[in-house]
Coordinates of C-alpha atoms and ligand atoms in Angstrom, one line a residue:
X31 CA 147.8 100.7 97.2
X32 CA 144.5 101.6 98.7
X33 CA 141.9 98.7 98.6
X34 CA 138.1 99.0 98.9
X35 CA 136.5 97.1 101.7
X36 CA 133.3 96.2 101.1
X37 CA 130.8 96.9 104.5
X38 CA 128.8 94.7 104.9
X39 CA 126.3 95.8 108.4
X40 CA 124.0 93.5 110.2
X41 CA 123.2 95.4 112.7
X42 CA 119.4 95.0 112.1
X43 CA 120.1 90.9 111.9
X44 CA 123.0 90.0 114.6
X45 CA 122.7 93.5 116.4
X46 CA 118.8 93.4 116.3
X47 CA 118.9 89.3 117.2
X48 CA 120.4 90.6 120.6
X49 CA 118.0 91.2 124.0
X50 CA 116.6 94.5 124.2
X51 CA 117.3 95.6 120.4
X52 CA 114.4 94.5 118.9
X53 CA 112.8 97.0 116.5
X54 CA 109.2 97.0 114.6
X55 CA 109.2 96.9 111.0
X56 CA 108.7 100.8 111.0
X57 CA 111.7 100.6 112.8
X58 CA 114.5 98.8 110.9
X59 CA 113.4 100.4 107.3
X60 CA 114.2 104.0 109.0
X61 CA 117.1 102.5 110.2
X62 CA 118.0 100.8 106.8
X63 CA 117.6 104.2 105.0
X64 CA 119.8 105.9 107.1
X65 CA 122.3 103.1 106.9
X66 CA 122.3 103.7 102.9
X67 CA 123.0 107.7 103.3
X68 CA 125.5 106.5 105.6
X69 CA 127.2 104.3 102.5
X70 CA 126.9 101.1 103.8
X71 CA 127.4 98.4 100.7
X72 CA 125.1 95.5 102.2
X73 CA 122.1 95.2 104.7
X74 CA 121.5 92.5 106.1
X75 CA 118.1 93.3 106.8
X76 CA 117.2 89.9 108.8
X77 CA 116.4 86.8 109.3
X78 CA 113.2 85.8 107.3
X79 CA 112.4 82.4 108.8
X80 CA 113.0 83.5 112.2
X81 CA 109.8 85.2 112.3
X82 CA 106.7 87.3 110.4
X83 CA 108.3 90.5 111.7
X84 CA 111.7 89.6 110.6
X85 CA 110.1 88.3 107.2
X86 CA 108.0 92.1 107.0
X87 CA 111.0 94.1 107.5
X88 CA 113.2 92.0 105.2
X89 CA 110.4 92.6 102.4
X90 CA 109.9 96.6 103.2
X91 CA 113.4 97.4 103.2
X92 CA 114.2 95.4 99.5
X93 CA 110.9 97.2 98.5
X94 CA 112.1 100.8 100.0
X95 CA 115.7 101.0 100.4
X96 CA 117.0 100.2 96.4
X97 CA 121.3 101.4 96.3
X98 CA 122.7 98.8 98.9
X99 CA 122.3 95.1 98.3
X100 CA 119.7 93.7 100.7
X101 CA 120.8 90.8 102.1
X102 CA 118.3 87.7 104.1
X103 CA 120.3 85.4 106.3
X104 CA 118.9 81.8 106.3
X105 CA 119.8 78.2 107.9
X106 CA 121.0 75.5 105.4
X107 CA 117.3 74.3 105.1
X108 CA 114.9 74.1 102.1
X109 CA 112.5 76.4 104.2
X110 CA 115.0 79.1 105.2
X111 CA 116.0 79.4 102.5
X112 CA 113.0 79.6 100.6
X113 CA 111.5 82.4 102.5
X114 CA 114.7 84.7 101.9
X115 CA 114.3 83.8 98.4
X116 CA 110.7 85.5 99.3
X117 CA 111.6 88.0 101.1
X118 CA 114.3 89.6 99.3
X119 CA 112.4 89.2 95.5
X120 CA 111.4 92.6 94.8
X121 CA 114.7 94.3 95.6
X122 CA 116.8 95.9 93.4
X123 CA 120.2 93.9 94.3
X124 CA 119.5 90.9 96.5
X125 CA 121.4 87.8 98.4
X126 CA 120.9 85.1 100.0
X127 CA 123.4 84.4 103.3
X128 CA 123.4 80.8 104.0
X129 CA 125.1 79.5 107.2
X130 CA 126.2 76.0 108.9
X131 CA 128.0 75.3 111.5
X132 CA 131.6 73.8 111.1
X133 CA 133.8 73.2 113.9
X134 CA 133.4 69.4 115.4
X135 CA 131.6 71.0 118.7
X136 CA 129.5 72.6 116.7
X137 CA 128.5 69.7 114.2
X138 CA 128.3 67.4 117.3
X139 CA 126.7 68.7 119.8
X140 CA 124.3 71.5 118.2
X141 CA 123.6 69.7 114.8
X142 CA 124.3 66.3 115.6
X143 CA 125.4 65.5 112.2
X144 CA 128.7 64.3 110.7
X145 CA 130.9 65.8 108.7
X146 CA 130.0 64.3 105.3
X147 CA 126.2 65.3 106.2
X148 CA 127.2 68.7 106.8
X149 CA 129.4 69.1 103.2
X150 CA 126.3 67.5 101.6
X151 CA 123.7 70.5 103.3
X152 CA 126.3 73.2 102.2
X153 CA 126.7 71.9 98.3
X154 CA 122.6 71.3 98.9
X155 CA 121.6 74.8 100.5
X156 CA 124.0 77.0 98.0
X157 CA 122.5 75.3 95.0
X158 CA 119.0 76.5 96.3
X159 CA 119.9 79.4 97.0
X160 CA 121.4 79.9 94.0
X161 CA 117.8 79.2 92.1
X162 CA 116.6 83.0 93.9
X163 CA 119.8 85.1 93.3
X164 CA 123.2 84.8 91.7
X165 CA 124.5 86.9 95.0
X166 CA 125.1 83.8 97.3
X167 CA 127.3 84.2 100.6
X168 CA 128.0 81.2 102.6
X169 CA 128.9 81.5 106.3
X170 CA 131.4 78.6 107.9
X171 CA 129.6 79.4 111.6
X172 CA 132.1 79.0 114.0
X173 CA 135.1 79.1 111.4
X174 CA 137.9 79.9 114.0
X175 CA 137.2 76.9 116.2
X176 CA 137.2 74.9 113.0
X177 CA 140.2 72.5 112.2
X178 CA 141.6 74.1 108.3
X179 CA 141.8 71.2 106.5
X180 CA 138.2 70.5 106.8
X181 CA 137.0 74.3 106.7
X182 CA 139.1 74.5 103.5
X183 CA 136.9 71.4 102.3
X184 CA 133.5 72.8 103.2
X185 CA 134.6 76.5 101.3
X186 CA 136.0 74.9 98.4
X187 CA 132.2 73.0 97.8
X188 CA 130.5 76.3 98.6
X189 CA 132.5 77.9 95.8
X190 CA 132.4 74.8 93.4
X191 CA 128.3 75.2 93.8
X192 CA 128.3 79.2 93.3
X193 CA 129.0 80.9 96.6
X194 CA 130.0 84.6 95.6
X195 CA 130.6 85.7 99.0
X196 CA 132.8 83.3 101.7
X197 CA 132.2 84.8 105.3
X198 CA 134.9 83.3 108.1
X199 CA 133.2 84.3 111.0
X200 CA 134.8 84.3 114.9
X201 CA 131.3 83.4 116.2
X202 CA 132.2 83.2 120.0
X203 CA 135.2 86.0 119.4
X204 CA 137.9 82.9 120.6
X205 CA 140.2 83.8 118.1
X206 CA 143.2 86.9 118.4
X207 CA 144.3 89.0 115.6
X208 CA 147.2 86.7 114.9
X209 CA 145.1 83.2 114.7
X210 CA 142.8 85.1 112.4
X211 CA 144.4 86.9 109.8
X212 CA 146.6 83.0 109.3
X213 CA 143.3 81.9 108.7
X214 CA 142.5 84.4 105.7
X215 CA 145.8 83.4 104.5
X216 CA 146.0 79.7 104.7
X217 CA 142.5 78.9 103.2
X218 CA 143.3 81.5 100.5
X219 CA 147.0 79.8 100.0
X220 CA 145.0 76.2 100.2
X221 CA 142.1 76.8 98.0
X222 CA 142.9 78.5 94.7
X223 CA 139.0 79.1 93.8
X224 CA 139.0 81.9 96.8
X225 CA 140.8 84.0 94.7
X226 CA 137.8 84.5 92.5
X227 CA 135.3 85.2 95.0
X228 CA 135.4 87.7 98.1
X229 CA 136.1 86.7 101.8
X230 CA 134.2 88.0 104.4
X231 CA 135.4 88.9 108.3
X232 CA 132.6 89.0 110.8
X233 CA 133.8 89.2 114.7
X234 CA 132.7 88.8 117.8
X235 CA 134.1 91.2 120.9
X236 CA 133.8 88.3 123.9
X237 CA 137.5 89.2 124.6
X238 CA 137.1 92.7 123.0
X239 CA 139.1 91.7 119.8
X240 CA 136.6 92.2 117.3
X241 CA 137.9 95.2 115.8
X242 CA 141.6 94.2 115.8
X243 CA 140.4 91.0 114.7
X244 CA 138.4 92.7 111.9
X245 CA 141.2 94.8 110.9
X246 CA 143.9 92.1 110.7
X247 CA 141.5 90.0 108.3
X248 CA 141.6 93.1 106.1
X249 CA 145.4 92.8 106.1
X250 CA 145.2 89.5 105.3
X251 CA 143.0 89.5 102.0
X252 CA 139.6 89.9 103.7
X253 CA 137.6 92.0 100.7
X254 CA 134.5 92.7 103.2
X255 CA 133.8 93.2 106.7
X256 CA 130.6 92.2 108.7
X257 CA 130.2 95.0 111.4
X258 CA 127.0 96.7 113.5
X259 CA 127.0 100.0 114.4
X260 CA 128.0 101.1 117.7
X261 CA 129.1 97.2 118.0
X262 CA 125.7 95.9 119.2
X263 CA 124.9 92.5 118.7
X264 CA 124.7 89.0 120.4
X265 CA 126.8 88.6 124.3
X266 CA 129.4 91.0 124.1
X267 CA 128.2 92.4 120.4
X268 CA 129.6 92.2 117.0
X269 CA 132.8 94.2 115.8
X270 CA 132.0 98.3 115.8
X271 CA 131.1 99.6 112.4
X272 CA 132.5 103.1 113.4
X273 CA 136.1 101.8 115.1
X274 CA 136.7 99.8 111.6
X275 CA 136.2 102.4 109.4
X276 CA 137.9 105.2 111.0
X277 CA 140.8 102.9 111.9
X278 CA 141.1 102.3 108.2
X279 CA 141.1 106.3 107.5
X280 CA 142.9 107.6 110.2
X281 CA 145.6 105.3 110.0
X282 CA 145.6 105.0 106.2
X283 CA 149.0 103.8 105.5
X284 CA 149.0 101.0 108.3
X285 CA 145.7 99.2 107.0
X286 CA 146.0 101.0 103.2
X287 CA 142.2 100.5 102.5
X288 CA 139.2 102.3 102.1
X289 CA 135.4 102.2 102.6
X290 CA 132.2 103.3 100.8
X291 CA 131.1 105.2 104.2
X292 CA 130.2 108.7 104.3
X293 CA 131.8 109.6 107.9
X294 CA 129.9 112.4 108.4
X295 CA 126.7 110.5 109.0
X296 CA 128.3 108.1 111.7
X297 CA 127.5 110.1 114.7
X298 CA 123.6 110.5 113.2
X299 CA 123.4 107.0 112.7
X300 CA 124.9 105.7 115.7
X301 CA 122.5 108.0 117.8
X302 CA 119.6 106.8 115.8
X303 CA 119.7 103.5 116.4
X304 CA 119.9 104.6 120.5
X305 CA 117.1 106.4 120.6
X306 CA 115.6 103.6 118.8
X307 CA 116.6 100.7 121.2
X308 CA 117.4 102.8 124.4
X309 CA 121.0 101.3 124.4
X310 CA 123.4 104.3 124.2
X311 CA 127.4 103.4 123.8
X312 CA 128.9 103.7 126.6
X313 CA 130.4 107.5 127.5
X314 CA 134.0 106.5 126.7
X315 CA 133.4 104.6 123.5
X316 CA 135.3 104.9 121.0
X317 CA 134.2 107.7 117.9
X318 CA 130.6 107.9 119.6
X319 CA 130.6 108.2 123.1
X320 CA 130.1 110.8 124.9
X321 CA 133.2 111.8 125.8
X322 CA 134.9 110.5 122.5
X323 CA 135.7 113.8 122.0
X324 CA 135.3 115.9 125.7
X325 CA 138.9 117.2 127.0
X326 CA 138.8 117.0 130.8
X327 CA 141.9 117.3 131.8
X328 CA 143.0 120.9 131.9
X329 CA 146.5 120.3 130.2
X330 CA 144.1 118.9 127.5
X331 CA 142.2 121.7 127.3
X332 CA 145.1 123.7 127.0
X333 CA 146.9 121.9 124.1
X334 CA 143.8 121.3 122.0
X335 CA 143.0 124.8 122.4
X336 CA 146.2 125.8 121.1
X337 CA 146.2 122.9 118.3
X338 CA 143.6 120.3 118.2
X339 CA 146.0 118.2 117.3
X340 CA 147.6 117.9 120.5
X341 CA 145.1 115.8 121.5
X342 CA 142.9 114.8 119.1
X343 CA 142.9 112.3 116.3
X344 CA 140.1 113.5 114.6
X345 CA 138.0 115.9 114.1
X346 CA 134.7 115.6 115.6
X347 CA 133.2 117.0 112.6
X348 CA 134.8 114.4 110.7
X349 CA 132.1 111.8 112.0
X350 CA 129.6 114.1 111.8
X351 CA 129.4 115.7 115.6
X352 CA 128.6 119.3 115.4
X353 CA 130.0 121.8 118.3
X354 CA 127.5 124.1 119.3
X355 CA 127.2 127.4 118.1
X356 CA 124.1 128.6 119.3
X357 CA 122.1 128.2 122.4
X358 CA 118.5 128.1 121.9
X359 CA 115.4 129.3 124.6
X360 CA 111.9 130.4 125.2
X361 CA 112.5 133.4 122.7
X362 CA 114.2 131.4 120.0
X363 CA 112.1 131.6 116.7
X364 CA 111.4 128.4 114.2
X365 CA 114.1 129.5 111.9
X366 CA 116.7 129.3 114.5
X367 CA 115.5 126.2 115.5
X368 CA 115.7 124.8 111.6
X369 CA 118.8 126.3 111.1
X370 CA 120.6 124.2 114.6
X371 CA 118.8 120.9 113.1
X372 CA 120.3 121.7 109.9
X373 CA 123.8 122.2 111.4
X374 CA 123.5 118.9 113.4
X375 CA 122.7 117.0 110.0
X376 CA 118.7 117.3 109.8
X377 CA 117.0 118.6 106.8
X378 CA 113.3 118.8 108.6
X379 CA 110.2 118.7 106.2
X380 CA 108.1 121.5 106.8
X381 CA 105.1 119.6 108.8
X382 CA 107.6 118.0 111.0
X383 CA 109.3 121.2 112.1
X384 CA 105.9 122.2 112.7
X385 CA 105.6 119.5 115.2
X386 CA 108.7 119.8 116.8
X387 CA 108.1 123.5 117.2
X388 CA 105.6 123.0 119.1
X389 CA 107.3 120.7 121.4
X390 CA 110.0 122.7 121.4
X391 CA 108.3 125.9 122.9
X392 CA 106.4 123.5 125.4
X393 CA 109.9 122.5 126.7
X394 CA 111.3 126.0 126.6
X395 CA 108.8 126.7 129.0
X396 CA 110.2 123.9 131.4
X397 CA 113.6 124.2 130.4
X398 CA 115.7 127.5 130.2
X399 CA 118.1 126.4 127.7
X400 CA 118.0 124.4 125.2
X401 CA 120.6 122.1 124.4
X402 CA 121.7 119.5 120.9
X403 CA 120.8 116.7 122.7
X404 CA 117.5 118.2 123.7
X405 CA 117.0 118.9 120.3
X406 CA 117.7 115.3 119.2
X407 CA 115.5 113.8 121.8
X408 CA 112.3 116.0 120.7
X409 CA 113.6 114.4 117.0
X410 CA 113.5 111.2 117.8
X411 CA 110.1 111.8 120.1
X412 CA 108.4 113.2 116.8
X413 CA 108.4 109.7 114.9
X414 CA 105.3 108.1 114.9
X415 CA 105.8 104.3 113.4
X416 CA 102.2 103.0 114.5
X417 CA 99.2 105.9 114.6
X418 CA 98.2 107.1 117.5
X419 CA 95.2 105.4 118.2
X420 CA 96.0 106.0 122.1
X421 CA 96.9 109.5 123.2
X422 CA 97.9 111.2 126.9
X423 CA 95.1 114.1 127.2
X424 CA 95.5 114.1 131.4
X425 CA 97.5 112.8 134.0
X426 CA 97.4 113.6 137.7
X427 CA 99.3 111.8 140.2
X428 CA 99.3 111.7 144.1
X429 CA 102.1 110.0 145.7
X430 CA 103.9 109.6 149.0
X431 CA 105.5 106.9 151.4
X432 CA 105.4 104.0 149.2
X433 CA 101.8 104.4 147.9
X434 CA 100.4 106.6 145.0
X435 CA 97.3 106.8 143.1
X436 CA 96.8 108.6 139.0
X437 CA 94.3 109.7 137.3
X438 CA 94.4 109.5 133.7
X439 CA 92.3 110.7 131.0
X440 CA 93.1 109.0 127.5
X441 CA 91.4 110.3 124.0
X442 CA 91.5 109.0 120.3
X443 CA 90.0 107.3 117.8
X444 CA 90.4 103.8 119.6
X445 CA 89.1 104.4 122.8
X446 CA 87.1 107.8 122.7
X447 CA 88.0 109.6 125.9
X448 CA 88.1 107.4 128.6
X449 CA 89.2 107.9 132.4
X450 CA 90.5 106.0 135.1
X451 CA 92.4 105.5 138.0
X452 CA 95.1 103.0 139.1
X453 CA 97.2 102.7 142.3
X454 CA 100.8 101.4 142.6
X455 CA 103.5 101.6 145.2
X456 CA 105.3 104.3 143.6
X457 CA 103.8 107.3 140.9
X458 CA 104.5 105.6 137.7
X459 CA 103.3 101.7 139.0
X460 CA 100.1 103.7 139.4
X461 CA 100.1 105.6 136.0
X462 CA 100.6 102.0 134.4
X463 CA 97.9 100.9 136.4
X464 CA 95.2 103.0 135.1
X465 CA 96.3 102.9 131.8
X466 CA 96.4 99.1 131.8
X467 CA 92.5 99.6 133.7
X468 CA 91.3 101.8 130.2
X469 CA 92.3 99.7 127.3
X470 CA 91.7 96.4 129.7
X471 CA 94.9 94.9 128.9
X472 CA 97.0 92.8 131.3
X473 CA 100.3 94.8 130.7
X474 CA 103.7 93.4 132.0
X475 CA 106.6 95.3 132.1
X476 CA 109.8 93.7 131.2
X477 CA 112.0 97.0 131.5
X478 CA 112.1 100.3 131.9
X479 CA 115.1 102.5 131.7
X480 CA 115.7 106.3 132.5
X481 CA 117.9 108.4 130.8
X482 CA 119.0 112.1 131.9
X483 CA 119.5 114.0 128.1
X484 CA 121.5 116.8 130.1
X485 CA 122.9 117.6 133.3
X486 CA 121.2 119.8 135.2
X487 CA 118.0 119.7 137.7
X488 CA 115.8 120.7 134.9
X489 CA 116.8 118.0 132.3
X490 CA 114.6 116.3 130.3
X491 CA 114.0 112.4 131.0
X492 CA 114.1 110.0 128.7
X493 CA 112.4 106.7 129.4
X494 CA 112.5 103.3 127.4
X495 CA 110.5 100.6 128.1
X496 CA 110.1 96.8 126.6
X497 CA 106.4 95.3 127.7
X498 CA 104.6 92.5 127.0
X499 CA 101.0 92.8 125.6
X500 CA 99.3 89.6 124.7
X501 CA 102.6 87.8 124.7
X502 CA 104.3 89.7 122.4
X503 CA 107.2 92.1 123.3
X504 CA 107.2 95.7 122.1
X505 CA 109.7 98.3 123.0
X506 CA 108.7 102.1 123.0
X507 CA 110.1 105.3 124.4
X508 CA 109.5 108.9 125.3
X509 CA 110.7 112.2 126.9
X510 CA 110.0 114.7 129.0
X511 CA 110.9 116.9 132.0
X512 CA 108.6 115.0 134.4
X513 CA 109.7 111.4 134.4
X514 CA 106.1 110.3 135.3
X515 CA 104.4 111.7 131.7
X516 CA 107.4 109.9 130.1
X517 CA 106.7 106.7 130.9
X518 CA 103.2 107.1 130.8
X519 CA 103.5 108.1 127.1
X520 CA 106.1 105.7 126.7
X521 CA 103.6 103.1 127.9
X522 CA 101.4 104.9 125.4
X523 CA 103.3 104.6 122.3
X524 CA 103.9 100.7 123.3
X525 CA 100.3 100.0 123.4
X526 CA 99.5 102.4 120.2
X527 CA 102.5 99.9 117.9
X528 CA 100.8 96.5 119.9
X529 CA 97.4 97.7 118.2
X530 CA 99.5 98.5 114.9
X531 CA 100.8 95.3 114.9
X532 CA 97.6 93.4 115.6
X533 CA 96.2 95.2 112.4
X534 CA 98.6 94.7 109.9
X535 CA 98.9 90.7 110.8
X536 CA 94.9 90.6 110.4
X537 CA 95.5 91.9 107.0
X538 CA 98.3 89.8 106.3
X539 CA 96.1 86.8 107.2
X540 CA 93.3 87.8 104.8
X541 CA 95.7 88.4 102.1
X542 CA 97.1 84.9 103.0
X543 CA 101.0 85.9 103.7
X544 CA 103.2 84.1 102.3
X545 CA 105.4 83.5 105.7
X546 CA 103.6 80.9 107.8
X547 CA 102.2 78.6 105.0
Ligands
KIV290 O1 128.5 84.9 114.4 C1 128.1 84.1 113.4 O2 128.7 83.1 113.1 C2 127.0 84.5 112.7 C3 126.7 83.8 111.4 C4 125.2 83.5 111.3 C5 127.2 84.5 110.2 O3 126.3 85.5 113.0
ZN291 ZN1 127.5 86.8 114.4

């Protein structure tokens, strides 16, 4: 018989917590909406002690996002705990993920505490927990590594106090599939109280188990998996949202269960959380890639052409990928354009195809043909999350042997228009420069990444770029044909979410936020 799996995704806590993911608060709720179209049971939207972001985002998404449950992770302390309890009180179905480490490593040379200390923070931290929700999941960190007599101890107190969920979790991803589906079993066989709550994988892919790891808790009793989608998260990430779900409906009556998800929106979200964080899965991964789905091989070609079955395990429409129908150029009219967004998923508002339009017919000038992933980039490019206080009206640059000089011209409401010029040892060092020289801001860049959308000496550029402004990070990105305006207006958009972001903490000071008391 077929059993439902609950998902549970973290990919805006563990996949977020990893470098280069992190998102504004703008950010993760866009994200978090598109993670409930996709079906997803729980968010974990964050982790509300780690920081006011984190806190922010936890509170928008309960606030905004109201069919999945909204889960805040917190450390076994009074003051994690508390501010999850904050975070998540105005959303429709809430919890409260608690965590401690188990194993002996862990407890000794992390924690320094013993093992009766730590049973007497789990009993403590649930209980409190308990006081903000009835939806309590409790997290033995480092399960695998943990010897089961005592891990069976520290789960039974965590039920016996009112844990609803008990998450198992291969923290380092040490274990293989074997080691951990015995696990599942033993400490349901041990402890007869885990039959009336749900147990929760969650896997890490150090040795690139996560998935089969994943799957064989499933087979052993596991009722909900913790996943991220396109398996980013901390070191080598977290198990791959997309890889568990289709495993368990492509191969049906090997794993006989089921999911909540709506596969048709995996290949959306997947590329909208890329084009948020500038980490795209790698061509060759699994359900997403780029070449999940591309037959090279001309024997391939020939077989799938005949019967896609030949070759294929699914069909790309299946996880939402759309195969072009229609090529789109200078001549192509805004109806055309709607209708290709609409075939790849996107319903556009009116004012938004408006915008994208525009774009659209700026890049038709550059570009002779359009392509989907064109389209998707001008998408993504049309998102504002902070206002546009800051805005490219001119850039001219002059470069040549190692040294280059830019003019820029910037206009808006901020800064009026206001000119410079910068130098730099190559034409975008020197765009930076005179940016950095008009809003008179030291600006340090921590990365920047290019990204060709299509082949082709015409492609459009995509650049994202992490900087630092006043010692805080923000990550931005942008896209054109000339690599130079992209970062420049990637730049741009950075500096346009750092003045967001000063704005809304001054009015969270004057309304006396709750995080930071
Ligand atoms: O990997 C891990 O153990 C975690 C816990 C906080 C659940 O992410
Ligand atoms: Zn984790």
């Amino acid at each position: 018989m077929t059993r439902r799996v609950i998902v549970f995704d973290t990919t805006l806590r563990d996949g977020e917590q990893a470098p280069g993911n992190s998102l504004s608060v703008e950010e993760k709720v866009r994200l978090a909406r598109q993670l409930e179209v996709l079906g997803v049971d729980v968010i974990e939207a964050g982790f509300p002690a780690s920081s006011d972001t984190d806190f922010r985002s936890v509170q928008e998404i309960a606030a905004q996002v109201r069919r999945p449950v909204i889960a805040a992770l917190a450390r076994c302390t009074d003051r994690d705990i508390d501010l999850a309890g904050e975070a998540i009180r105005g959303a429709a179905r809430s919890r409260i993920h608690v965590f401690l480490s188990t194993s002996d490593l862990h407890l000794k040379a992390k924690l320094r505490m013993t093992r009766e200390e730590a049973v007497e923070r789990i009993r403590e931290s649930v209980r409190r927990a308990k006081s903000f929700t009835d939806d309590v999941e409790w997290s033995a960190e480092d399960a695998s590594r943990t010897g089961l007599d005592f891990l069976c101890r520290c789960v039974e107190v965590a039920i016996s106090e009112g844990a609803t969920t008990i998450n198992l979790p291969d923290t380092v991803g040490y274990a293989t599939p074997e080691e951990y589906g015995a696990m599942f079993r033993e400490v349901r066989r041990r402890v007869p109280a885990a039959a009336g709550v749900v147990l929760s994988a969650h896997c890490h892919d150090d040795l690139g188990l996560a998935v089969a790891n994943s799957l064989a808790a499933i087979s052993a009793g596991a009722g909900q998996v913790e996943c991220t989608i396109n398996g980013i998260g901390e070191r080598a990430g977290n198990a791959a949202l997309e890889e568990i779900v289709m495993a368990g409906r492509v191969r049906a009556s090997q794993y006989a269960f089921d999911t909540g998800i709506e596969s048709r929106e995996l290949y959306r979200t997947s590329q909208m959380l890329s084009h948020l964080t500038g980490a795209f899965p790698q061509a060759n991964k699994a359900i997403v890639g780029r070449n999940a789905f591309a037959h090279e091989a001309g024997i391939h070609q020939h077989g799938v052409l005949q019967n896609g079955l030949t070759y294929e395990i699914i069909e790309p429409d299946t996880v939402g990928i759309a195969r072009s129908s229609l090529v789109l150029g200078r001549h192509s009219g805004r109806h055309a354009l709607a209708r290709r967004f609409q075939e790849l998923g996107y319903d556009l508002e009116d004012e938004q195809l408006g915008g994208i339009y525009l774009a659209f017919l700026q890049l038709a000038e550059r570009k002779r043909q359009i392509l989907d992933e064109d389209l998707l980039a001008l998408l993504h490019e049309s998102f504002h999350d902070a206002p546009e206080e800051f805005q490219l009206r001119e850039l001219r640059v002059v470069c040549g042997s190692g040294t280059a000089t830019a003019d820029v011209t910037l206009a808006g409401p901020y800064a009026g228009t206001r000119n410079a010029s910068g130098t730099g040892d190559g034409p975008i060092a020197a765009a930076f420069a005179a940016v950095s020289e008009i809003v008179g801001k030291t600006i340090e860049v921590e990365s920047l990444s290019l990204r060709s959308v299509t082949p082709g000496r015409d492609s459009v550029g995509q650049v994202f770029l992490q900087v630092r402004v006043d010692g805080r990070t923000f990550s931005a990105h942008s896209a054109s044909t000339d690599i130079v305006e992209a970062s420049a207006r990637a730049m741009i958009n950075a500096l346009n979410k750092s003045r967001h972001a000063e704005s809304l903490e001054a009015a969270a000071l004057d309304s006396n936020s709750y995080w930071g008391v």
